[in-house]
Coordinates of C-alpha atoms and ligand atoms in Angstrom, one line a residue:
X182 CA 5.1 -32.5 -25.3
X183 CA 6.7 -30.7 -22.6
X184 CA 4.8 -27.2 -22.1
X185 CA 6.0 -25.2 -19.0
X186 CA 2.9 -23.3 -18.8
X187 CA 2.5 -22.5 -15.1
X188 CA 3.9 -23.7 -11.4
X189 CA 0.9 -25.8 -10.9
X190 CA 0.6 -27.6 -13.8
X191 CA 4.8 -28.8 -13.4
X192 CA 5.0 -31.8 -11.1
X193 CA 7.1 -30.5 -7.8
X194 CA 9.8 -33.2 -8.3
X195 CA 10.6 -31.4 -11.9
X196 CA 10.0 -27.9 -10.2
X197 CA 12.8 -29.4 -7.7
X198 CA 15.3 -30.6 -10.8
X199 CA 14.9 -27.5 -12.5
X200 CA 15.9 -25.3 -9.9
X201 CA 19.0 -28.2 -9.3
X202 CA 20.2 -28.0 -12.7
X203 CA 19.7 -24.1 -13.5
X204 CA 22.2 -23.4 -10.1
X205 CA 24.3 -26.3 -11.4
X206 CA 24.5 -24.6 -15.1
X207 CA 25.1 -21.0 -12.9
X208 CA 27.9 -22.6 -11.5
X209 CA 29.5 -24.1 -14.5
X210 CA 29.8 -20.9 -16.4
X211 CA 30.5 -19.3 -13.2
X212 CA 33.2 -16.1 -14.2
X213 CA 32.6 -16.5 -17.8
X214 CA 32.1 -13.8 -20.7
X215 CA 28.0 -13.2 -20.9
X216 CA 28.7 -14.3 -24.5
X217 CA 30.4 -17.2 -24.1
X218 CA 29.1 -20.8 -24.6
X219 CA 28.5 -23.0 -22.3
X220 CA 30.6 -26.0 -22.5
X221 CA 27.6 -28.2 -23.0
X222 CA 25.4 -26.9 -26.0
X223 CA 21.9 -28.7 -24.8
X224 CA 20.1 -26.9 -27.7
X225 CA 22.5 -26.8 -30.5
X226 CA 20.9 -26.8 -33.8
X227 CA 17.6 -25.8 -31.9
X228 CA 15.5 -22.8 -33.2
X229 CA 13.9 -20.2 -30.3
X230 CA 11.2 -17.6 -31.0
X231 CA 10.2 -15.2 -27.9
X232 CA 7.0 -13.7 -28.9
X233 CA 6.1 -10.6 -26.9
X234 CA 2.6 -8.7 -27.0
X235 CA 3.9 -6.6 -24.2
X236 CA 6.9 -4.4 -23.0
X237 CA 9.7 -6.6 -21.7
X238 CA 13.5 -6.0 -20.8
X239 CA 14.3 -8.9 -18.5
X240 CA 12.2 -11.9 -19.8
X241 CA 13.3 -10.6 -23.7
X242 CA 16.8 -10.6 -22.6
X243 CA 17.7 -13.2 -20.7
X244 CA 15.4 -15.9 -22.7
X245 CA 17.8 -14.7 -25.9
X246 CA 21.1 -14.7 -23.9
X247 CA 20.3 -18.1 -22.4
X248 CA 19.3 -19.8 -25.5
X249 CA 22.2 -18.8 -27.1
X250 CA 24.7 -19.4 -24.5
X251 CA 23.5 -23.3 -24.8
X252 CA 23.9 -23.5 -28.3
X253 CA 20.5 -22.0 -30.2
X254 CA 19.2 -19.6 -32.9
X255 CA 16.9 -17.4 -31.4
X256 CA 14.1 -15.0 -33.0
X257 CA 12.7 -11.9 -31.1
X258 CA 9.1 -11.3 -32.5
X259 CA 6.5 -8.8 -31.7
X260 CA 3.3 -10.2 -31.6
X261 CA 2.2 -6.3 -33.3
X262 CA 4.5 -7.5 -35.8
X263 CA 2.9 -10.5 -36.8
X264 CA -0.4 -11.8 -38.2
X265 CA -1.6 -12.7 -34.9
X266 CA -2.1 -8.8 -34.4
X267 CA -4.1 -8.7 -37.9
X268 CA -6.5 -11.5 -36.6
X269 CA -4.3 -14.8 -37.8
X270 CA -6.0 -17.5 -34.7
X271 CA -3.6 -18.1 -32.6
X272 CA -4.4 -21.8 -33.5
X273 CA -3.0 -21.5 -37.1
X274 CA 0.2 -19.4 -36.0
X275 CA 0.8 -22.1 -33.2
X276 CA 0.9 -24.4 -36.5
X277 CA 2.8 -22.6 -38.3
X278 CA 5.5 -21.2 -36.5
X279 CA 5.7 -25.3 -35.0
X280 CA 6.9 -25.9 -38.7
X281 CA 9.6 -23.5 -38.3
X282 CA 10.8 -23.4 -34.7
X283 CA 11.6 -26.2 -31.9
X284 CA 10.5 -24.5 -29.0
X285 CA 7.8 -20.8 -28.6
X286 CA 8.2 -18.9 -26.0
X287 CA 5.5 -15.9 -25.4
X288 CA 4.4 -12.3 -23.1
X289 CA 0.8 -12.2 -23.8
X290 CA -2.7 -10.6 -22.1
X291 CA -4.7 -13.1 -21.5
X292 CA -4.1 -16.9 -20.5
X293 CA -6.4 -18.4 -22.8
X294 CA -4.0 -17.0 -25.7
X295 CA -0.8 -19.0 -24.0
X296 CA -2.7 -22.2 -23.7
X297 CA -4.4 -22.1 -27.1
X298 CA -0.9 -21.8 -28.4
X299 CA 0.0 -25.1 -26.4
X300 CA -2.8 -26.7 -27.3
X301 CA -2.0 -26.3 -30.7
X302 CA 1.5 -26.2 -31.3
X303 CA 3.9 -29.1 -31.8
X304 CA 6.6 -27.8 -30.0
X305 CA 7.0 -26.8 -26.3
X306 CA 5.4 -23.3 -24.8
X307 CA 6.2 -21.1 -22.4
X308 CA 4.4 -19.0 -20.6
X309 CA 6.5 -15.6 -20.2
X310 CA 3.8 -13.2 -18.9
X311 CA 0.0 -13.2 -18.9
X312 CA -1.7 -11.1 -16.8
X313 CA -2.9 -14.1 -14.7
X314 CA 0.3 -15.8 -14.1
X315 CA 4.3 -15.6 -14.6
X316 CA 5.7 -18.9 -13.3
X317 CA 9.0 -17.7 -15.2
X318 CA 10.1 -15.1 -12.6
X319 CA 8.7 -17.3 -9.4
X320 CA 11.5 -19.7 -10.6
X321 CA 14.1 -17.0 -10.7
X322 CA 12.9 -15.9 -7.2
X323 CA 13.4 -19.4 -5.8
X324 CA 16.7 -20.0 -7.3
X325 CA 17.6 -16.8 -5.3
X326 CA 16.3 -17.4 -2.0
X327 CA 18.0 -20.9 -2.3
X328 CA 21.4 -19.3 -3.2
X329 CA 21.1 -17.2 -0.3
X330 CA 19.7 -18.5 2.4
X331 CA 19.2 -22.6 1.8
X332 CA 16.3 -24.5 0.7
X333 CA 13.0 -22.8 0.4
X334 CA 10.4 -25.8 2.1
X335 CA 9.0 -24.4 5.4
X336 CA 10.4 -20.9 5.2
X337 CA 7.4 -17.6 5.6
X338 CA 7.0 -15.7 2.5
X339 CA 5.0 -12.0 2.6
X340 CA 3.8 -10.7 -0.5
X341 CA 3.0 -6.5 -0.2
X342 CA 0.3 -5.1 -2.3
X343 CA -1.5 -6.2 -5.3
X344 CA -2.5 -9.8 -5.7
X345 CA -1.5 -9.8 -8.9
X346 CA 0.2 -12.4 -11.5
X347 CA 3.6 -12.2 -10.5
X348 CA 1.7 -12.8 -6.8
X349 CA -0.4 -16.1 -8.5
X350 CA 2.7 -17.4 -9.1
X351 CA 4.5 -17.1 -5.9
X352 CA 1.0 -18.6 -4.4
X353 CA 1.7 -21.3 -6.8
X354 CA 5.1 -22.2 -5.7
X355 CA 4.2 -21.9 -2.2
X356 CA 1.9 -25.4 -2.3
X357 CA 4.3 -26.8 -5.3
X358 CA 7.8 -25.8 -3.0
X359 CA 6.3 -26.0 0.8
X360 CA 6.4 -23.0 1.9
X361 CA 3.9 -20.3 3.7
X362 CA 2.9 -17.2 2.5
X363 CA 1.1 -14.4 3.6
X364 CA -0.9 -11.8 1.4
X365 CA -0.8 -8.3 2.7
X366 CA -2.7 -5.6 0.4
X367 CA -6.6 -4.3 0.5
X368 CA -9.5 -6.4 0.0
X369 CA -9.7 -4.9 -3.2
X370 CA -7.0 -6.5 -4.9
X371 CA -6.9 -9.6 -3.3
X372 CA -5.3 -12.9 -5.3
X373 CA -7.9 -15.1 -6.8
X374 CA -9.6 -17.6 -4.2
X375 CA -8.8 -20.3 -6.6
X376 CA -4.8 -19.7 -6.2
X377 CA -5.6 -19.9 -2.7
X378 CA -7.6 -22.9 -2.2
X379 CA -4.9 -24.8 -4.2
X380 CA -1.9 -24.3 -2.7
X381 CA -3.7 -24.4 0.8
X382 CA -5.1 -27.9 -0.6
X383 CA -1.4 -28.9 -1.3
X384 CA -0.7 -28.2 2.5
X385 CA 0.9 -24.7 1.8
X386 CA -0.3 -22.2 5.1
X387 CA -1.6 -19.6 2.9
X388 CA -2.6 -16.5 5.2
X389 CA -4.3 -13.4 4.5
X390 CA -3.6 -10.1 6.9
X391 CA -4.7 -6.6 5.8
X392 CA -2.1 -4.7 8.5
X393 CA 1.3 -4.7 6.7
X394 CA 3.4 -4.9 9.9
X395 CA 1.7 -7.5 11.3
X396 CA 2.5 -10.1 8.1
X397 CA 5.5 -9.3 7.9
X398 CA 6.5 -10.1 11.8
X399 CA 9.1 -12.4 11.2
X400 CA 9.3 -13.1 7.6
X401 CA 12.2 -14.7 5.6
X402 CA 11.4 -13.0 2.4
X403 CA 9.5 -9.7 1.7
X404 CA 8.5 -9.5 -1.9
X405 CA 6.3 -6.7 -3.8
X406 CA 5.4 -5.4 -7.4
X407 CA 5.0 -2.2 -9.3
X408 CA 1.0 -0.9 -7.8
X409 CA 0.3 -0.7 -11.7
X410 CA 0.6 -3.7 -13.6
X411 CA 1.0 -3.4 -17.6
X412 CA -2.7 -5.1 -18.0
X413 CA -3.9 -2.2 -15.9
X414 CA -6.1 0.6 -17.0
X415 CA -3.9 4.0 -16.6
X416 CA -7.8 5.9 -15.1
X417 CA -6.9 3.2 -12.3
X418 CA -3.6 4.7 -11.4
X419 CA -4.6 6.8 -8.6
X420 CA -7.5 4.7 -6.8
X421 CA -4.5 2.1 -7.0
X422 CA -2.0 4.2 -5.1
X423 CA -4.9 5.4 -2.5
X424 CA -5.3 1.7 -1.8
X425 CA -1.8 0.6 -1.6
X426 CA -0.1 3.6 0.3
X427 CA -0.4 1.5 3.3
X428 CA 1.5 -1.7 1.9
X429 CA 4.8 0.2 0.7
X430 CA 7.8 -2.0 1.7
X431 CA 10.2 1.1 3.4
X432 CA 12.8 0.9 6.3
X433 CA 10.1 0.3 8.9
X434 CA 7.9 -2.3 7.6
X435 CA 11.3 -4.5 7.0
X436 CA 12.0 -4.2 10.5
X437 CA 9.5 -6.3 11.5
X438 CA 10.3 -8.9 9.0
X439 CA 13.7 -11.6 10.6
X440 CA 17.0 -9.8 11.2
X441 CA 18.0 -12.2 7.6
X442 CA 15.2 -11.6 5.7
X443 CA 15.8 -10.9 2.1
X444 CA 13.5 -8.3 -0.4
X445 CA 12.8 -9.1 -3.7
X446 CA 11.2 -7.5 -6.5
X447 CA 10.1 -8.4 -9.7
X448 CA 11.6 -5.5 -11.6
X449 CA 11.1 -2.8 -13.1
X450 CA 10.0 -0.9 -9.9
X451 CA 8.8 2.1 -9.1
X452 CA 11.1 3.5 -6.7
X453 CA 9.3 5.3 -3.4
X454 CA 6.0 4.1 -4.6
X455 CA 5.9 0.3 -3.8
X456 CA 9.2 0.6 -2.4
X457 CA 11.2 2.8 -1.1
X458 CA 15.1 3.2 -2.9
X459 CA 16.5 2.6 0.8
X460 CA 15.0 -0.8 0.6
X461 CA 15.9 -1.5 -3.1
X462 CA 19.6 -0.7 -2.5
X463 CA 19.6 -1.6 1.2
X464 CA 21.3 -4.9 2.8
X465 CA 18.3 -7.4 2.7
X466 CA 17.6 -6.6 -1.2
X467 CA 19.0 -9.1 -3.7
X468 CA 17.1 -7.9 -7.0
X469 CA 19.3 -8.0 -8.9
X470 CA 20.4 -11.1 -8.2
X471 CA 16.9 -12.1 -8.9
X472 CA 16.8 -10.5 -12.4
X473 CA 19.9 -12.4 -13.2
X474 CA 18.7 -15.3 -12.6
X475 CA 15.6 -15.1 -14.5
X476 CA 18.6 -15.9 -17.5
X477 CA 19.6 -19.4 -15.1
X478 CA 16.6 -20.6 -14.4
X479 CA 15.3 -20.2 -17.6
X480 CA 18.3 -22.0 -19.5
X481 CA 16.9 -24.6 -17.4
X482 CA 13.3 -24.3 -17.8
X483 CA 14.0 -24.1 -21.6
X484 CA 16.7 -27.3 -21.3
X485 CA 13.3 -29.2 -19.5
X486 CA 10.9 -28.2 -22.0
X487 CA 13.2 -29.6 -24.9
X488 CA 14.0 -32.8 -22.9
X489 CA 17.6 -32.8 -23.0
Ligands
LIG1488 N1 10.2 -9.1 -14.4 C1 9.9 -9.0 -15.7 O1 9.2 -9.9 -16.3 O2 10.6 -8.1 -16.4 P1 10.3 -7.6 -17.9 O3 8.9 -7.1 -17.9 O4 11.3 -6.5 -18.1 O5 10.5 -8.8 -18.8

């Protein structure tokens, strides 16, 4: 069973070939229609469902448009929707829905929930979203530093603001890809230690610097995330802001990142809080790029999972 569950737990050479392939598939349809097929159909006669316990545009999207652009059925299902909300196990629906579908992909809360499924279901999982991890988008966000600026290994990531799972991931890629990164945000909202340790143990230069402008002092890539993530109490909202106020990615902060650095985002932002719109639609931004190719790298991730 091939489960893509999270960064770490993917060896780095199949990290490696599914970045390869996903820019390789990119390529090969490359001008095309969005609803056109690719010419090779790697999950024909394959059945998709993308469960979601949370809000999503990009991951609900571009899972469904990929899928079917390599030949599947898909099903969108909200996990409100379904038994699992009316206290089903998520042990028995992992059985069940094995006996209808050939691969699950699910947005849930917590990461006991996506590995329970795993654990029980006879088909491949993916992780789209918990609020400890989301290896999905980190693969997207590697795909798009590659395409712009060559290979990843070696290169000086900063993340701005809240250590939080989109930030778990990218620490996770830094030990599985070889590169640095350096946390920037208050004490408060640090990553957890354990996302640390690892990817320092894997020889990744993991550093953590509470002034902004001093992390980003030469940077490659200058990443950040909404300040209130969707597993976030709204009575936070404004101790949140007080604490991140100093970690806003604007005009000056990116100046002291490399002339060529690039700025990602996750998506969906919140313009002029975490970032400010000259930044978003400035030179060095390439989110959208990004959001595209969550679709790419998850054709590939999806292609992986299934084996073919
Ligand atoms: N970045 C991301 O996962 O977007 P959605 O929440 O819209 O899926």
């Amino acid at each position: 069973m091939t489960h893509f569950l999270d960064i770490n737990k993917t060896d780095a050479a199949d990290l490696r070939a599914i970045i390869d392939q996903a820019a390789a598939m990119k390529q090969a349809r490359a001008g095309r229609p969005r609803g056109a097929p690719d010419d090779e159909q790697p999950l024909a006669g394959r059945m998709v469902a993308l469960i979601f316990e949370k809000p999503s545009t990009r991951t609900r999207v571009s899972f469904d448009a990929g899928a079917r652009q390599m030949g599947a059925q898909t099903m969108v299902l909200s996990g409100a929707d379904m038994q699992l909300g009316h206290g089903e196990t998520i042990a028995d629906t992992a059985r069940v829905l094995s006996r209808y579908v050939d691969l699950i992909m699910m947005r849930t809360f917590e990461e006991d929930t996506i590995l329970e499924m795993a654990e029980h279901a006879s088909v491949p999982v993916i992780n789209g979203l918990t609020n400890r991890t989301h290896p999905c988008q980190i693969m997207a966000d590697i795909l798009t530093y590659e395409e712009h600026r060559g290979p990843i290994r070696g290169r000086r990531v900063v993340w701005c603001g809240d250590g939080n799972n989109v930030c778990a991931s990218f620490i996770h890629a830094a030990g599985q890809f070889g590169f640095d990164l350096t946390f920037t945000g208050p004490a408060q909202l640090d990553p957890e230690q354990v996302f640390v340790d690892e990817a320092r143990a894997k020889g990744a230069d993991i550093r953590i610097e509470r002034d902004a402008a001093r992390a980003v002092e030469g940077a490659d890539l200058v990443v950040t995330d909404t300040w209130v993530s969707m597993h976030d109490s709204q009575s936070s909202r404004e101790r949140r802001h007080n604490l991140l106020r100093p970690y806003q990615v604007n005009d000056d902060l990116m100046s002291h990142a490399a002339p060529d650095a690039l700025f990602m985002h996750c998506l969906p932002a919140h313009r002029d809080e975490e970032v400010t719109s000259s930044v978003m639609d400035g030179p060095q931004s390439v989110i959208f790029d990004e959001a595209e190719n969550r679709l790419h790298a998850q054709k590939a991730i999806m292609r992986y999972c299934l084996v073919v």
